[in-house]
Tab-separated table of C-alpha atoms in Angstrom:
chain	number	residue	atom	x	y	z
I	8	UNK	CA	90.479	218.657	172.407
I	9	UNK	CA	88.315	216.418	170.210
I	10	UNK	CA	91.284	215.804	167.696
I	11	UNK	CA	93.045	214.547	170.877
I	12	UNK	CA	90.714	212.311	171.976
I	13	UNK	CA	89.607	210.809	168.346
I	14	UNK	CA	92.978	209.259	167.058
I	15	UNK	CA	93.521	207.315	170.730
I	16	UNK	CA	90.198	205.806	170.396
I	17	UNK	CA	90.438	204.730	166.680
I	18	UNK	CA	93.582	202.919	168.227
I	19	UNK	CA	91.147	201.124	170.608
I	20	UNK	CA	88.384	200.637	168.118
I	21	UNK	CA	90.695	199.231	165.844
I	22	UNK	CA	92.299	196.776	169.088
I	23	UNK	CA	88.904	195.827	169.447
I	24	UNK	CA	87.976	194.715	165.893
I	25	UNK	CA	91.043	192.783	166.259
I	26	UNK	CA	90.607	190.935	169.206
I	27	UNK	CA	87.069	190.037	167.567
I	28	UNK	CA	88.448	188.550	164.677
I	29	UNK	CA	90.789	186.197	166.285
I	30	UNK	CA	88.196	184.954	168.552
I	31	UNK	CA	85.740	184.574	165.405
I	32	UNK	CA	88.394	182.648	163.754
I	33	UNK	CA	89.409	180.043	166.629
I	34	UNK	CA	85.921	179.744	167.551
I	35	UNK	CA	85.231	178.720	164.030
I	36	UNK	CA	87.961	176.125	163.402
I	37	UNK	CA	86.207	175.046	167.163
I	38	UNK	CA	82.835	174.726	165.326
I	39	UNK	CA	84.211	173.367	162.224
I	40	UNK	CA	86.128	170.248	163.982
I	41	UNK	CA	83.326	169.503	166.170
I	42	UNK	CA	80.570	169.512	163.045
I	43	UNK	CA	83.588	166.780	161.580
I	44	UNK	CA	83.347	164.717	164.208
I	45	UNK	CA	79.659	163.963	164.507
I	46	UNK	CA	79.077	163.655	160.553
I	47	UNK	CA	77.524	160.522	159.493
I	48	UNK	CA	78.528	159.511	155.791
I	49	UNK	CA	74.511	159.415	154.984
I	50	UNK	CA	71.558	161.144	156.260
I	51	UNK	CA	68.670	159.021	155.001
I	52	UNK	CA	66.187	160.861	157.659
I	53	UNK	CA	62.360	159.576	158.692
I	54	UNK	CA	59.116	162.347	157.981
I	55	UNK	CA	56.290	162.974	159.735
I	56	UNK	CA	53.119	162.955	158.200
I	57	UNK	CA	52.184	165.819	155.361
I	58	UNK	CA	49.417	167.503	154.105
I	59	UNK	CA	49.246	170.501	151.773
I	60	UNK	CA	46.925	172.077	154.089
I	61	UNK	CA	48.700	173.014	157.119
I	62	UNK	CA	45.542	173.579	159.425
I	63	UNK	CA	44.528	169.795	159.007
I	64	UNK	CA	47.185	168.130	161.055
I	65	UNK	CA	47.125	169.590	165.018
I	66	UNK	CA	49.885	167.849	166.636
I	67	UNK	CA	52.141	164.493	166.838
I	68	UNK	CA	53.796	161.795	168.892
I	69	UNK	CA	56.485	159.606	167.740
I	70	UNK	CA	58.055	157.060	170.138
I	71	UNK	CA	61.327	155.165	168.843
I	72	UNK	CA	61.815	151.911	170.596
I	73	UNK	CA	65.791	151.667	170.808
I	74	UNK	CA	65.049	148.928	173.698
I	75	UNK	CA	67.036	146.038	172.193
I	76	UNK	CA	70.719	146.761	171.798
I	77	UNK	CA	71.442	143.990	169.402
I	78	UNK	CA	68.988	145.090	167.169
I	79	UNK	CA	70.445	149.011	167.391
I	80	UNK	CA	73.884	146.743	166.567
I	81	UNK	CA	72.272	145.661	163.306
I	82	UNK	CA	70.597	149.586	162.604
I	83	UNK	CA	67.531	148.686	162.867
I	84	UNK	CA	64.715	149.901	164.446
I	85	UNK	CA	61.045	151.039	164.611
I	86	UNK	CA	58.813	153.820	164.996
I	87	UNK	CA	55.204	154.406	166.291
I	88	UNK	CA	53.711	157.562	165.235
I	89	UNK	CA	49.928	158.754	165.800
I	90	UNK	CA	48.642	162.255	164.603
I	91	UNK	CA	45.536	164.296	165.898
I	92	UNK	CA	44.059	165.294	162.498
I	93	UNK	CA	41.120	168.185	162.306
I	94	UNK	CA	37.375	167.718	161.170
I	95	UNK	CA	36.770	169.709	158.179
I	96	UNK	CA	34.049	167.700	156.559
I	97	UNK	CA	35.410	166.996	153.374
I	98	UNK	CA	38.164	164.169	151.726
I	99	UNK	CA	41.886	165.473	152.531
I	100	UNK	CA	44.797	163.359	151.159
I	101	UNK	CA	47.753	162.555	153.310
I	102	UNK	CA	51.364	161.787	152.701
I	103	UNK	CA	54.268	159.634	154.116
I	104	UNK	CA	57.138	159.959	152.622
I	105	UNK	CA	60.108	157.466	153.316
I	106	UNK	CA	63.283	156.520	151.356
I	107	UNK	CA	64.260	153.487	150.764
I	108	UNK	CA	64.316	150.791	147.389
I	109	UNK	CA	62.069	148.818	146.233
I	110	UNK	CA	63.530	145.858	147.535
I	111	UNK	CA	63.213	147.597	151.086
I	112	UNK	CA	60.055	149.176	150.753
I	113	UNK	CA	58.240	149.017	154.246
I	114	UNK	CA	55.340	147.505	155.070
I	115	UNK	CA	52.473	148.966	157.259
I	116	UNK	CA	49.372	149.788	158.039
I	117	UNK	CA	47.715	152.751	158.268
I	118	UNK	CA	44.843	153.066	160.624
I	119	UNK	CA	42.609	156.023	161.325
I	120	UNK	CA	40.506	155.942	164.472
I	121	UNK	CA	41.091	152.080	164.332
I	122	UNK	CA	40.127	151.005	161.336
I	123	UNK	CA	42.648	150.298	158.562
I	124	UNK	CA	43.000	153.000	155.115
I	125	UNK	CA	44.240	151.677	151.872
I	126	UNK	CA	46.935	153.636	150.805
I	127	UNK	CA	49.172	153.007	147.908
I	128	UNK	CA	53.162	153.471	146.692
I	129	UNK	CA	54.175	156.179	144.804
I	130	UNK	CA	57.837	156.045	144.015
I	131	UNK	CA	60.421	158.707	142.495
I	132	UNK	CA	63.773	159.604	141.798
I	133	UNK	CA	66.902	158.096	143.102
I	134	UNK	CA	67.901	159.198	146.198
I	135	UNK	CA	71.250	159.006	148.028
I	136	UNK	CA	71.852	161.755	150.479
I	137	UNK	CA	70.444	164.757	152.011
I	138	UNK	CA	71.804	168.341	153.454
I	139	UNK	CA	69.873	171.219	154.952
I	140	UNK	CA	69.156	172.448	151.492
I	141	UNK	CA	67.193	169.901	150.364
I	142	UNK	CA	63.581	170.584	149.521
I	143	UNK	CA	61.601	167.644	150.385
I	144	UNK	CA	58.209	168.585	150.086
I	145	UNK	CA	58.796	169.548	146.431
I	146	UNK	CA	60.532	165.794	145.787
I	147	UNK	CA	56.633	164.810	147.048
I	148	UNK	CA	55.650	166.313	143.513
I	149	UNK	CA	58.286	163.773	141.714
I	150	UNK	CA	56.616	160.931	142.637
I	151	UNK	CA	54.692	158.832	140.032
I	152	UNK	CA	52.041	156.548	140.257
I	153	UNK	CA	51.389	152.750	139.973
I	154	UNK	CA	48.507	153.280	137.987
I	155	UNK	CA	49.374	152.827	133.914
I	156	UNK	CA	46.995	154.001	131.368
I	157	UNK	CA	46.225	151.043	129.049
I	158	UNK	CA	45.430	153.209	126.461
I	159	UNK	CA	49.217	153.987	125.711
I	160	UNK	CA	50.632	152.044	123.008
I	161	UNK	CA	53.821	151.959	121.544
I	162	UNK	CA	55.994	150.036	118.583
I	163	UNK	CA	58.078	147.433	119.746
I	164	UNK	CA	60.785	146.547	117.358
I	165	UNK	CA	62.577	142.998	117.988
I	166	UNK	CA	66.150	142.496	116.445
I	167	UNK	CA	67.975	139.103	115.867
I	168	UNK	CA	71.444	139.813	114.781
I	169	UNK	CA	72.778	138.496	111.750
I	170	UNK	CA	76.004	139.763	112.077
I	171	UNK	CA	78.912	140.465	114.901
I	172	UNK	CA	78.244	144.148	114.288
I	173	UNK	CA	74.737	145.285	113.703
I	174	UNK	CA	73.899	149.252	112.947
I	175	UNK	CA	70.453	150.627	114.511
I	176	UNK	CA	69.086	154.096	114.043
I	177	UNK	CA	66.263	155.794	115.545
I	178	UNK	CA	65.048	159.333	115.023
I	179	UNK	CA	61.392	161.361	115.806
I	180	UNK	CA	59.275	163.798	113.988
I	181	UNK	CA	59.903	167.533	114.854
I	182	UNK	CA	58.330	168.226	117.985
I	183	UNK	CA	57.302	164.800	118.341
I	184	UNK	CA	60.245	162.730	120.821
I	185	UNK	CA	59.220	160.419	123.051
I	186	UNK	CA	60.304	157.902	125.530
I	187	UNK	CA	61.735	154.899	124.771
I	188	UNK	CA	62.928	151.609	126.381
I	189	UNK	CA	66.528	149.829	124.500
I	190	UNK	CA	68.219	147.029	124.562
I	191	UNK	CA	72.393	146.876	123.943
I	192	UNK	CA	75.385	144.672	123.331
I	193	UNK	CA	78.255	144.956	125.870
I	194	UNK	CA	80.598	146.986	123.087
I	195	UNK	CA	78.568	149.898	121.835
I	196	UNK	CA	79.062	153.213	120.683
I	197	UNK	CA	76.277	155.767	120.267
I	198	UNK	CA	75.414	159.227	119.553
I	199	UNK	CA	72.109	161.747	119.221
I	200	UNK	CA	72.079	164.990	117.252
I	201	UNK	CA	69.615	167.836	118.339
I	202	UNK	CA	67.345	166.951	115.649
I	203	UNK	CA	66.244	163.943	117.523
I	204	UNK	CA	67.982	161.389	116.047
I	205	UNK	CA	69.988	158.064	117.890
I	206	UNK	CA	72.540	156.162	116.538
I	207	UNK	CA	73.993	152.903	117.817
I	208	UNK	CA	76.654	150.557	116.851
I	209	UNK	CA	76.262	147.203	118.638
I	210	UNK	CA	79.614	145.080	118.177
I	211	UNK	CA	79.764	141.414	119.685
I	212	UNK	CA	76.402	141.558	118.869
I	213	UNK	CA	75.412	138.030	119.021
I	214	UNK	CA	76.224	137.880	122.821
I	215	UNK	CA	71.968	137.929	122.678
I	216	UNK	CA	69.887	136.322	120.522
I	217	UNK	CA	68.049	139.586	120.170
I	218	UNK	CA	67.869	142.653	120.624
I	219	UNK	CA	63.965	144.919	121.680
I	220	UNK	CA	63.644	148.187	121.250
I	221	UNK	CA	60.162	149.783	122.586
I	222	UNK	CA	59.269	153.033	121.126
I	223	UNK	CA	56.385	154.815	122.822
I	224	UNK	CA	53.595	157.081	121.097
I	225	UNK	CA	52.376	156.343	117.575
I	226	UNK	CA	54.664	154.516	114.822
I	227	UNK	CA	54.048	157.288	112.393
I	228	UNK	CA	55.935	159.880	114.935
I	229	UNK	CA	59.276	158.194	114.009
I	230	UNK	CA	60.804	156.143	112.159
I	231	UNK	CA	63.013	153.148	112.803
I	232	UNK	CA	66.049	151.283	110.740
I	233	UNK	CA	68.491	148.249	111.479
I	234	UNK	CA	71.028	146.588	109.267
I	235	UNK	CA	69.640	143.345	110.566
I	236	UNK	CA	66.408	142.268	110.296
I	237	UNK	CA	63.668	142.729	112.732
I	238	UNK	CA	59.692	142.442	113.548
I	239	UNK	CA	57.831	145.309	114.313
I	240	UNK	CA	54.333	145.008	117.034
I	241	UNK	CA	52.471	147.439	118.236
I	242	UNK	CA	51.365	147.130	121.974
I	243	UNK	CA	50.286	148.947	124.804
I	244	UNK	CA	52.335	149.940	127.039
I	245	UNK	CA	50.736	147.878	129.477
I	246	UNK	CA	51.034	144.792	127.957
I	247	UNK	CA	54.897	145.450	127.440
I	248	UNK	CA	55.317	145.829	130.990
I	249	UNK	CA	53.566	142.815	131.875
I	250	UNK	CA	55.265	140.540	129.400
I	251	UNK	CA	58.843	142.037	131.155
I	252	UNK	CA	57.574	141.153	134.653
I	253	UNK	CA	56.314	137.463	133.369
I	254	UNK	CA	59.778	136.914	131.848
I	255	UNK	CA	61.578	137.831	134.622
I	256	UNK	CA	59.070	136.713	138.174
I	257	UNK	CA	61.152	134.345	139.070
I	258	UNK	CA	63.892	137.151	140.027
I	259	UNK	CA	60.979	139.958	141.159
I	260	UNK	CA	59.123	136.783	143.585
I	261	UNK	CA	63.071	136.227	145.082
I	262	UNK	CA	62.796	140.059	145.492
I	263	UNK	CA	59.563	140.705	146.830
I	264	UNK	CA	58.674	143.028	143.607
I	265	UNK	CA	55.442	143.703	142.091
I	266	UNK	CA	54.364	144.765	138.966
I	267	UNK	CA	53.194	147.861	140.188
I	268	UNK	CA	56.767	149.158	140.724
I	269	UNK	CA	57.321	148.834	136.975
I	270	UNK	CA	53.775	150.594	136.424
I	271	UNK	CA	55.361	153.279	138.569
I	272	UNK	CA	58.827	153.656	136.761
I	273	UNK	CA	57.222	153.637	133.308
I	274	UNK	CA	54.913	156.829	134.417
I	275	UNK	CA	58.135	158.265	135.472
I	276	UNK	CA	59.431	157.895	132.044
I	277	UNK	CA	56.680	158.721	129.866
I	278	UNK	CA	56.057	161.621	132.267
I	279	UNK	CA	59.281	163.065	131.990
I	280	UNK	CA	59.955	161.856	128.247
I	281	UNK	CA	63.212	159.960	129.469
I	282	UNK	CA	64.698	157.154	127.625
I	283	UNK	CA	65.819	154.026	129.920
I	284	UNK	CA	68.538	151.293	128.717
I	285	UNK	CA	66.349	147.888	129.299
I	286	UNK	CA	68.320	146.328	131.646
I	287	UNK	CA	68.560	149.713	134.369
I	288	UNK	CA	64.536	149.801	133.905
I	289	UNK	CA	64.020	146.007	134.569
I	290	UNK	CA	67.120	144.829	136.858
I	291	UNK	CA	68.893	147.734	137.752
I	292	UNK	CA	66.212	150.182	139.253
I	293	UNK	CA	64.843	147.100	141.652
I	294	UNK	CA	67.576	147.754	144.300
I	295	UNK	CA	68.342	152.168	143.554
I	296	UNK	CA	67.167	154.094	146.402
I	297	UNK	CA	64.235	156.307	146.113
I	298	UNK	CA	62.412	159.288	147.617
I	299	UNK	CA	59.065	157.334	147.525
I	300	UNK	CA	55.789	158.200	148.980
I	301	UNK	CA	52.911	156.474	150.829
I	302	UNK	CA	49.516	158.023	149.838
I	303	UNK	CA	45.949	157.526	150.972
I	304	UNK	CA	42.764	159.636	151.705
I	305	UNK	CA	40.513	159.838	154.424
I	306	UNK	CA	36.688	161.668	154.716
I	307	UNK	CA	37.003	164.317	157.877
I	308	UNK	CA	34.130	164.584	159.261
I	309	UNK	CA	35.358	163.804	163.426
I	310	UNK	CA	38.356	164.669	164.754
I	311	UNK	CA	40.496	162.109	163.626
I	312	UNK	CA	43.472	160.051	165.251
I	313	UNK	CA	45.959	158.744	162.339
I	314	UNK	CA	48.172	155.727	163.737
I	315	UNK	CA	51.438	153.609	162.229
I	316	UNK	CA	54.563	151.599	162.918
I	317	UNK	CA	57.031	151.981	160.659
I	318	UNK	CA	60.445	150.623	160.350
I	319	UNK	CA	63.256	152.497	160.009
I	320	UNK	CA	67.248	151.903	159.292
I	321	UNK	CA	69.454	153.959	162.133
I	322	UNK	CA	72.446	155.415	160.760
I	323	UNK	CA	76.051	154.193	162.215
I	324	UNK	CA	79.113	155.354	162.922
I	325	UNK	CA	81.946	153.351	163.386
I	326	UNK	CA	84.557	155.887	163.189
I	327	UNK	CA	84.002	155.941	167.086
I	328	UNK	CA	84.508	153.710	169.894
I	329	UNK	CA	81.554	152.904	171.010
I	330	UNK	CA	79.757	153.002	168.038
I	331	UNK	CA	77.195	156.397	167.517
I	332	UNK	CA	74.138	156.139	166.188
I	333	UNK	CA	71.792	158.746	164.602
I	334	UNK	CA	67.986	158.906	163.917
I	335	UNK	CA	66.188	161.922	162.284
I	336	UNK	CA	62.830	163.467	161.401
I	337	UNK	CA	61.945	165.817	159.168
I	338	UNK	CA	58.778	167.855	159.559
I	339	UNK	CA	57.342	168.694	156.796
I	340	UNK	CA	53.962	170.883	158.335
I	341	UNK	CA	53.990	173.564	160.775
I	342	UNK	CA	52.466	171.459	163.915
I	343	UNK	CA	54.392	170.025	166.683
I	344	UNK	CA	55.371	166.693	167.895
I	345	UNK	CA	56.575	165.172	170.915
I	346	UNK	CA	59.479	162.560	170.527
I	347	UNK	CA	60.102	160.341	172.607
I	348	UNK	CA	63.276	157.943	172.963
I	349	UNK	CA	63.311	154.229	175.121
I	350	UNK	CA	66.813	153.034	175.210
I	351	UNK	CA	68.682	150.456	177.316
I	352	UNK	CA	70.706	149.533	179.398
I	353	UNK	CA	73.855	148.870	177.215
I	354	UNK	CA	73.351	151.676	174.981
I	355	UNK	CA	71.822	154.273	177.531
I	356	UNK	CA	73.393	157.547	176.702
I	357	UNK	CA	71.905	160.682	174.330
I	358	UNK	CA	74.901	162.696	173.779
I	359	UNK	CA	73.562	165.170	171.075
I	360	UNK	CA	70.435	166.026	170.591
I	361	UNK	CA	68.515	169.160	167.780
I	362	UNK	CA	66.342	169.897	171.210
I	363	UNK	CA	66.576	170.375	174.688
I	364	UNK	CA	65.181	166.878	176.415
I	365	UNK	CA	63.700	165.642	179.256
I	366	UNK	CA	65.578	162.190	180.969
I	367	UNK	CA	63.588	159.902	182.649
I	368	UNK	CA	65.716	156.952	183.133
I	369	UNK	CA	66.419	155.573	180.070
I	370	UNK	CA	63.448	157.425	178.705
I	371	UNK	CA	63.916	160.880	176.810
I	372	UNK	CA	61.399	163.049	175.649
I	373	UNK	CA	61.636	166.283	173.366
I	374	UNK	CA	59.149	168.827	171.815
I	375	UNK	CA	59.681	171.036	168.289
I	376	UNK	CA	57.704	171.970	165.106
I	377	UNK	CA	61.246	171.813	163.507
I	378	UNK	CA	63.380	169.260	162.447
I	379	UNK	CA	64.504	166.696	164.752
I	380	UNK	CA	67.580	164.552	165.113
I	381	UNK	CA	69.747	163.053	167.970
I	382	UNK	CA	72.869	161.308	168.527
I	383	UNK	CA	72.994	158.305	171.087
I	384	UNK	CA	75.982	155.759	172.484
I	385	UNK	CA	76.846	152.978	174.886
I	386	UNK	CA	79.380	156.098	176.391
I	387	UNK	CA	78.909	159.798	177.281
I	388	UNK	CA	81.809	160.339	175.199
I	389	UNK	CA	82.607	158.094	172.593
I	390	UNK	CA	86.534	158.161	171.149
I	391	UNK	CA	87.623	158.153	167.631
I	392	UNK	CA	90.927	157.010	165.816
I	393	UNK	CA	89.815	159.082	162.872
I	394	UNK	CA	88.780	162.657	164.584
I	395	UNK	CA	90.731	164.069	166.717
I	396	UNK	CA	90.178	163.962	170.583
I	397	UNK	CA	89.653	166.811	172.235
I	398	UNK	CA	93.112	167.184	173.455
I	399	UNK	CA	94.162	167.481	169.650
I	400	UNK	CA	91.471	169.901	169.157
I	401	UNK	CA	92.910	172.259	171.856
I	402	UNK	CA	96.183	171.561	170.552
I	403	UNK	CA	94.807	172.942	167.523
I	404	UNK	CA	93.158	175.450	168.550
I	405	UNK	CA	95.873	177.188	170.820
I	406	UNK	CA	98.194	177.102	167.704
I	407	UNK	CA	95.909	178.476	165.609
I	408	UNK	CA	94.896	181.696	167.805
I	409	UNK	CA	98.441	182.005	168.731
I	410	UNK	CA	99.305	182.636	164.811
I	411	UNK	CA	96.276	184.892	164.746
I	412	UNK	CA	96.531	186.510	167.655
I	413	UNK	CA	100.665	186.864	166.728
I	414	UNK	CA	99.627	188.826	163.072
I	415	UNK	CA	96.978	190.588	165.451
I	416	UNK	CA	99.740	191.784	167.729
I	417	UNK	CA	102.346	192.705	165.218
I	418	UNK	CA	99.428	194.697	163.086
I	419	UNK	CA	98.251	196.672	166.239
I	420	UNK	CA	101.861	197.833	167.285
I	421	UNK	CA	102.534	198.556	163.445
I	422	UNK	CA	99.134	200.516	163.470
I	423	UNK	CA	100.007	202.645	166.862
I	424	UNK	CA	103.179	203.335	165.478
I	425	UNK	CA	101.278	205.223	162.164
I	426	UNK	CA	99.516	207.124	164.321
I	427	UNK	CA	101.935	208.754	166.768
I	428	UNK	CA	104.124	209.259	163.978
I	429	UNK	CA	101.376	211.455	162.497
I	430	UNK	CA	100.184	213.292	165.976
I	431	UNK	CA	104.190	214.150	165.872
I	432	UNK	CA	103.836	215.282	162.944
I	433	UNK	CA	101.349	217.473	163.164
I	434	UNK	CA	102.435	219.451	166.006
C-alpha cells in the first residue's frame, strides 16, 4: 500500500517543483524589467550626519524643498537637516560626508544650538558612482586633510631642454620610494622596473621651456639624472605648493579654489606614496569628483540640536516622458530620521518610494533608520521610448512563461510516462 501511494505523489511533488520554477522565472524577468526601467545612469546619493559612536546621535529630520519646479528642471535643490545629539560631557567629532568636486564643493554652515561650528574640508578619492555594495563609512577613512606639515621637504629638479628629445631617469634607495610630482612633453614613453627605478623619454621636448620634477623625502634617498641640464632646490613641500597656486590664481580665483585643496591632495599623495603627473595634480584634479568630508567638533555637555542647509544636485531621467527625478540618503548610524518631501503643483506626484509614506497634499512624509530614496514626476506614470511599456512587458512576459511553462509541460508528461512504465513493470 505505501509503494502505491509513494510513486503518485513523487509525480505531484515533482508537478509542483515545476510549476514553482516557471513562476520564479517569469516573476524574475518581471523584477528584472521593472529594476531597468527606474535606473538612473548615476547615484551620487546625500548622508546624514555620522559619528563613530552610535549612541551620540538620537534621531533626525530632513525636509527637501522640491517647491519650485523650474529649479527641479535644472536638478537642483536643497536640504534642511537638524539632529538631536546626546550629552555625554566630553568633545565628540562629527562627520558630513557629500560628493561632489572641488569646483562644486558646497557651502554651509553648521550651527549647534544656534551658534555657528567651524568645521573644515577633508577631501578623497575620485568618485563616480555608487551600488548597494559600496562601503561608505570606510571611504570616511580615505579622506585627507588640508593641513600640510611644513616640515616636509623635498628636491625639486628644474629641466630646460636643450634638445627635441631629452632622456630623464629617476630611481630610490631600497626601501626608500617616495612620492613624487612630474612634469611631461606631449610624446613620451616611460617605464619603471621593480627596483624602483623610472625612465622617461620626452620627444618634442621643447613644446615647454622646462620641465620640474619634485621629488619628496631627502635628496640622499635617490638619485636623479637628465641628458639636459637642470637646477636642483630643495624646498618644503609647502612652499612648492604655494609657488603652484601663485602661478596659477588667476585660473583657481575663476574657479573658486583655495590653496587648501592642494594642501589636501598633496597629503593624499604623500600618505599613500602615489606619484601624480603635474598637470592632473594642479589642473586636472580641480573639476574630478570626490567622496569628500565635512568635519568639525563640538563639547557635549547639553543635549544638543545640530542644524544645516545643504545643497544638493537631483538626479534626472530623461529616458521618460515626464521627466523622473531621484533623491537619496544614506544613513550611515543606527538612529532614525523622518523625511519629509514639499513638492508642487506641476511636479506633484511620488511614484516610488524605499518607505511607506504619508501624503498630505503635496506634502510627504516617511520614517526609517535605513537608507532612503524616492522617485517623483509631473505624472503617476511616466512613459518611456527607451523601456518598454507595460504592455511590452506583458507581452514579454506571457511569451516567456509560455516557453517555460511549454518545457514544463512536455518534462512532466515525459516524467509520468517513466513512472507507469516502471509500476507496469513491476507487476
Amino acid at each position: 500500500m505505501f509503494r502505491k501511494i509513494q510513486k503518485p505523489m513523487s509525480v505531484f511533488t515533482i508537478s509542483i517543483l515545476l510549476f514553482l520554477i516557471v513562476l520564479s522565472t517569469c516573476t524574475t524577468f518581471l523584477q528584472i524589467h521593472t529594476a531597468q526601467a527606474q535606473t538612473f545612469e548615476q547615484h551620487i546619493p546625500t548622508f546624514g550626519l555620522y559619528c563613530k559612536d552610535e549612541t551620540i546621535i538620537q534621531s533626525g529630520t530632513v525636509k527637501y524643498d522640491l517647491s519650485d519646479a523650474e529649479t527641479i528642471a535644472q536638478g537642483k535643490s536643497s536640504i534642511q537637516s537638524s539632529y538631536q545629539i546626546a550629552a555625554v560631557n566630553r568633545t565628540v567629532e562629527f562627520v558630513i560626508p557629500f560628493i561632489s568636486s572641488a569646483e562644486n564643493a558646497p557651502l554651509f554652515s553648521i550651527k549647534a544650538n544656534e551658534q555657528k561650528i567651524d568645521c573644515s574640508i577633508w577631501y578623497g578619492n575620485p568618485f563616480f558612482s555608487s551600488d548597494e555594495d559600496t562601503d561608505f563609512e570606510s571611504l570616511i577613512d580615505d579622506t585627507y586633510s588640508t593641513d600640510i606639515d611644513k616640515a616636509i621637504k623635498g628636491t625639486l629638479y628644474t629641466i630646460t631642454p636643450d634638445n627635441e628629445t631629452i632622456s630623464i631617469e629617476l630611481s630610490f634607495a631600497e626601501n626608500k620610494r617616495s612620492s613624487f610630482i612630474y612634469e611631461t612633453s606631449n610624446q613620451l614613453s616611460a617605464s619603471s622596473s621593480a627596483s624602483g627605478t623610472y625612465t622617461w623619454t620626452l620627444k618634442n621636448a621643447f613644446i615647454k621651456p622646462e620641465y620640474k620634477f619634485f621629488i619628496l623625502g631627502e635628496n640622499s634617498n635617490h638619485s636623479f639624472s637628465c641628458s639636459s641640464e637642470y637646477q636642483t632646490e630643495t624646498i618644503t613641500c609647502k612652499d612648492y605648493i604655494d609657488r603652484q597656486y601663485e602661478y596659477l590664481k588667476e585660473l583657481y580665483d575663476e574657479y573658486g579654489i583655495a590653496v587648501d585643496f592642494l594642501y589636501s591632495m598633496f597629503n593624499l599623495l604623500l600618505q599613500n606614496k602615489q606619484s601624480v603627473v603635474y598637470d592632473d595634480l594642479f589642473f586636472n584634479s580641480i573639476n574630478t569628483q570626490r567622496y569628500n568630508v565635512y568635519k568639525f567638533s563640538i563639547q557635549l555637555d547639553t543635549t544638543t540640536l545640530i542644524n544645516y542647509e545643504l545643497p544638493v544636485n537631483i538626479q534626472r531621467n530623461f529616458a521618460f516622458t515626464p521627466t523622473i527625478y531621484l533623491l537619496e540618503q544614506k544613513n550611515l548610524g543606527n538612529y532614525p530620521i523622518f523625511y519629509i518631501a514639499e513638492l508642487n503643483n506641476e511636479i506633484p506626484y511620488i511614484i516610488e518610494s524605499s518607505v511607506k509614506f504619508i501624503k498630505d497634499g503635496l506634502t510627504y512624509s516617511a520614517e526609517t533608520a535605513d537608507d532612503y530614496y524616492f522617485v517623483f514626476s509631473s505624472s503617476e506614470k511616466p512613459q518611456s521610448a527607451t523601456f518598454p511599456t507595460n504592455s511590452n512587458d506583458n507581452k514579454a512576459l506571457i511569451i516567456c512563461c509560455s516557453v517555460i511553462g511549454g518545457i514544463a509541460f512536455i518534462a512532466l508528461i515525459v516524467l509520468i510516462g517513466i513512472v507507469i512504465h516502471q509500476k507496469v513493470k513491476h507487476r
